[in-house]
PDB file of C-alpha atoms in Angstrom:
ATOM      1  CA  MET V   2       0.079  -0.006   0.024  1.00  0.00           C
ATOM      2  CA  ASN V   3       1.263   3.378  -0.826  1.00  0.00           C
ATOM      3  CA  PHE V   4       2.423   5.319   2.242  1.00  0.00           C
ATOM      4  CA  THR V   5       1.092   8.599   1.043  1.00  0.00           C
ATOM      5  CA  LEU V   6      -2.441   7.138   0.668  1.00  0.00           C
ATOM      6  CA  LEU V   7      -2.182   5.647   4.136  1.00  0.00           C
ATOM      7  CA  VAL V   8      -1.208   8.854   5.719  1.00  0.00           C
ATOM      8  CA  THR V   9      -4.083  10.675   3.708  1.00  0.00           C
ATOM      9  CA  VAL V  10      -6.635   8.223   4.979  1.00  0.00           C
ATOM     10  CA  VAL V  11      -5.501   8.421   8.556  1.00  0.00           C
ATOM     11  CA  LEU V  12      -5.408  12.235   8.528  1.00  0.00           C
ATOM     12  CA  THR V  13      -8.802  12.423   6.808  1.00  0.00           C
ATOM     13  CA  GLY V  14     -10.228  10.149   9.527  1.00  0.00           C
ATOM     14  CA  ILE V  15      -8.725  12.270  12.325  1.00  0.00           C
ATOM     15  CA  LEU V  16      -9.940  15.500  10.708  1.00  0.00           C
ATOM     16  CA  PHE V  17     -13.476  14.106  10.179  1.00  0.00           C
ATOM     17  CA  VAL V  18     -13.748  13.059  13.797  1.00  0.00           C
ATOM     18  CA  ALA V  19     -12.389  16.377  15.026  1.00  0.00           C
ATOM     19  CA  ILE V  20     -14.913  18.266  12.963  1.00  0.00           C
ATOM     20  CA  VAL V  21     -17.810  16.124  14.146  1.00  0.00           C
ATOM     21  CA  VAL V  22     -16.725  16.716  17.788  1.00  0.00           C
ATOM     22  CA  VAL V  23     -16.445  20.437  17.365  1.00  0.00           C
ATOM     23  CA  LEU V  24     -19.799  20.680  15.614  1.00  0.00           C
ATOM     24  CA  ALA V  25     -21.506  18.599  18.268  1.00  0.00           C
ATOM     25  CA  GLN V  26     -20.070  20.991  21.045  1.00  0.00           C
ATOM     26  CA  LEU V  27     -21.188  24.029  19.087  1.00  0.00           C
ATOM     27  CA  LEU V  28     -24.647  22.874  18.022  1.00  0.00           C
ATOM     28  CA  ALA V  29     -25.668  20.752  20.988  1.00  0.00           C
ATOM     29  CA  PRO V  30     -28.444  22.310  23.154  1.00  0.00           C
ATOM     30  CA  ARG V  31     -27.314  23.205  26.618  1.00  0.00           C
ATOM     31  CA  SER V  32     -29.493  23.289  29.754  1.00  0.00           C
ATOM     32  CA  TYR V  33     -28.601  22.567  33.291  1.00  0.00           C
ATOM     33  CA  ASN V  34     -30.980  20.828  35.685  1.00  0.00           C
ATOM     34  CA  PRO V  35     -29.974  19.263  39.018  1.00  0.00           C
ATOM     35  CA  MET V  36     -32.099  16.120  38.061  1.00  0.00           C
ATOM     36  CA  LYS V  37     -29.737  15.513  35.151  1.00  0.00           C
ATOM     37  CA  GLU V  38     -27.045  14.708  37.715  1.00  0.00           C
ATOM     38  CA  GLU V  39     -29.178  12.028  39.487  1.00  0.00           C
ATOM     39  CA  PRO V  40     -28.467   8.413  38.657  1.00  0.00           C
ATOM     40  CA  TYR V  41     -31.623   6.538  37.400  1.00  0.00           C
ATOM     41  CA  GLU V  42     -32.654   3.481  35.586  1.00  0.00           C
ATOM     42  CA  CYS V  43     -35.785   3.208  33.242  1.00  0.00           C
ATOM     43  CA  GLY V  44     -36.923   6.629  34.383  1.00  0.00           C
ATOM     44  CA  ILE V  45     -37.376   5.641  37.903  1.00  0.00           C
ATOM     45  CA  PRO V  46     -35.305   7.627  40.510  1.00  0.00           C
ATOM     46  CA  ALA V  47     -32.825   5.554  42.485  1.00  0.00           C
ATOM     47  CA  ARG V  48     -33.516   4.619  46.177  1.00  0.00           C
ATOM     48  CA  GLY V  49     -30.744   3.831  48.498  1.00  0.00           C
ATOM     49  CA  PRO V  50     -26.999   3.617  47.722  1.00  0.00           C
ATOM     50  CA  GLN V  51     -26.092   3.586  44.028  1.00  0.00           C
ATOM     51  CA  TRP V  52     -23.011   1.505  44.410  1.00  0.00           C
ATOM     52  CA  GLY V  53     -24.314  -1.914  45.241  1.00  0.00           C
ATOM     53  CA  HIS V  54     -22.409  -5.190  45.490  1.00  0.00           C
ATOM     54  CA  TYR V  55     -23.139  -7.989  43.102  1.00  0.00           C
ATOM     55  CA  HIS V  56     -22.450 -11.688  43.620  1.00  0.00           C
ATOM     56  CA  LEU V  57     -19.254 -12.759  41.853  1.00  0.00           C
ATOM     57  CA  GLY V  58     -21.196 -15.592  40.189  1.00  0.00           C
ATOM     58  CA  TYR V  59     -23.001 -13.054  37.933  1.00  0.00           C
ATOM     59  CA  TYR V  60     -19.775 -11.845  36.432  1.00  0.00           C
ATOM     60  CA  LEU V  61     -18.400 -15.460  36.188  1.00  0.00           C
ATOM     61  CA  PHE V  62     -21.581 -16.531  34.391  1.00  0.00           C
ATOM     62  CA  ALA V  63     -21.257 -13.573  31.926  1.00  0.00           C
ATOM     63  CA  ILE V  64     -17.675 -14.410  31.151  1.00  0.00           C
ATOM     64  CA  LEU V  65     -18.667 -18.039  30.480  1.00  0.00           C
ATOM     65  CA  PHE V  66     -21.497 -16.914  28.147  1.00  0.00           C
ATOM     66  CA  LEU V  67     -18.960 -14.652  26.334  1.00  0.00           C
ATOM     67  CA  MET V  68     -16.478 -17.499  26.027  1.00  0.00           C
ATOM     68  CA  PHE V  69     -19.023 -19.818  24.324  1.00  0.00           C
ATOM     69  CA  ASP V  70     -20.347 -16.947  22.253  1.00  0.00           C
ATOM     70  CA  VAL V  71     -16.760 -16.465  20.973  1.00  0.00           C
ATOM     71  CA  GLU V  72     -16.596 -20.236  20.294  1.00  0.00           C
ATOM     72  CA  THR V  73     -19.571 -19.939  18.051  1.00  0.00           C
ATOM     73  CA  MET V  74     -17.888 -17.122  16.233  1.00  0.00           C
ATOM     74  CA  PHE V  75     -14.839 -19.321  15.678  1.00  0.00           C
ATOM     75  CA  LEU V  76     -16.869 -22.237  14.472  1.00  0.00           C
ATOM     76  CA  PHE V  77     -18.688 -20.329  11.780  1.00  0.00           C
ATOM     77  CA  PRO V  78     -15.799 -19.727   9.469  1.00  0.00           C
ATOM     78  CA  TRP V  79     -14.681 -23.373   9.886  1.00  0.00           C
ATOM     79  CA  ALA V  80     -18.139 -24.509   8.901  1.00  0.00           C
ATOM     80  CA  VAL V  81     -18.145 -22.393   5.812  1.00  0.00           C
ATOM     81  CA  VAL V  82     -14.867 -24.130   4.468  1.00  0.00           C
ATOM     82  CA  ALA V  83     -15.324 -27.575   6.236  1.00  0.00           C
ATOM     83  CA  LYS V  84     -15.358 -29.554   3.064  1.00  0.00           C
ATOM     84  CA  SER V  85     -12.109 -28.057   1.692  1.00  0.00           C
ATOM     85  CA  LEU V  86     -10.225 -28.691   4.960  1.00  0.00           C
ATOM     86  CA  GLY V  87     -10.652 -32.498   4.888  1.00  0.00           C
ATOM     87  CA  PRO V  88     -10.028 -34.749   7.873  1.00  0.00           C
ATOM     88  CA  GLN V  89      -7.395 -32.573   9.349  1.00  0.00           C
ATOM     89  CA  GLY V  90      -9.841 -29.741   9.690  1.00  0.00           C
ATOM     90  CA  LEU V  91     -12.265 -32.033  11.360  1.00  0.00           C
ATOM     91  CA  VAL V  92      -9.727 -33.257  13.776  1.00  0.00           C
ATOM     92  CA  ALA V  93      -8.680 -29.600  14.562  1.00  0.00           C
ATOM     93  CA  VAL V  94     -12.176 -28.487  15.391  1.00  0.00           C
ATOM     94  CA  LEU V  95     -12.879 -31.638  17.457  1.00  0.00           C
ATOM     95  CA  PHE V  96      -9.709 -30.743  19.488  1.00  0.00           C
ATOM     96  CA  PHE V  97     -10.950 -27.149  19.810  1.00  0.00           C
ATOM     97  CA  LEU V  98     -14.386 -28.409  20.981  1.00  0.00           C
ATOM     98  CA  PHE V  99     -12.682 -30.898  23.422  1.00  0.00           C
ATOM     99  CA  ILE V 100     -10.834 -28.132  25.076  1.00  0.00           C
ATOM    100  CA  LEU V 101     -13.981 -26.038  25.438  1.00  0.00           C
ATOM    101  CA  VAL V 102     -15.919 -28.960  26.806  1.00  0.00           C
ATOM    102  CA  LEU V 103     -13.085 -29.439  29.392  1.00  0.00           C
ATOM    103  CA  GLY V 104     -13.444 -25.698  30.379  1.00  0.00           C
ATOM    104  CA  LEU V 105     -17.255 -26.217  30.634  1.00  0.00           C
ATOM    105  CA  ALA V 106     -16.790 -29.294  32.750  1.00  0.00           C
ATOM    106  CA  TYR V 107     -14.273 -27.430  35.035  1.00  0.00           C
ATOM    107  CA  ALA V 108     -16.719 -24.453  35.464  1.00  0.00           C
ATOM    108  CA  TRP V 109     -19.621 -26.858  36.169  1.00  0.00           C
ATOM    109  CA  ARG V 110     -17.641 -28.820  38.779  1.00  0.00           C
ATOM    110  CA  LYS V 111     -16.509 -25.563  40.449  1.00  0.00           C
ATOM    111  CA  GLY V 112     -20.155 -24.453  40.669  1.00  0.00           C
ATOM    112  CA  ALA V 113     -19.890 -21.493  38.315  1.00  0.00           C
ATOM    113  CA  LEU V 114     -23.086 -22.382  36.634  1.00  0.00           C
ATOM    114  CA  LYS V 115     -25.139 -22.475  39.839  1.00  0.00           C
ATOM    115  CA  TRP V 116     -27.500 -19.491  40.168  1.00  0.00           C
ATOM    116  CA  HIS V 117     -27.479 -18.389  43.748  1.00  0.00           C
TER     117      HIS V 117
END
């Protein structure tokens, strides 16, 4: 790729972002209301402390969900070219799935999938 073209594209991108940010600052309506500073969810004012503690299991469950979501993302390209990969491709994806099943079994045994 031509270096001049790369520099032009990068500078154009930076310039475009800068122009949009400046225009947003200049054209955005401004009004101050103390209610805007209040935290809320779904339009309902908050009651009690806003910084609550959550059980660690929720985060672990979310991470496991993302892990298997990414697994699906990796399996899709393999499925598209599965015929051209031959037996080696099948063995590779089976090994990949085996490692993920081991991770799932480990999480299950540690109780990460229990909803407390």
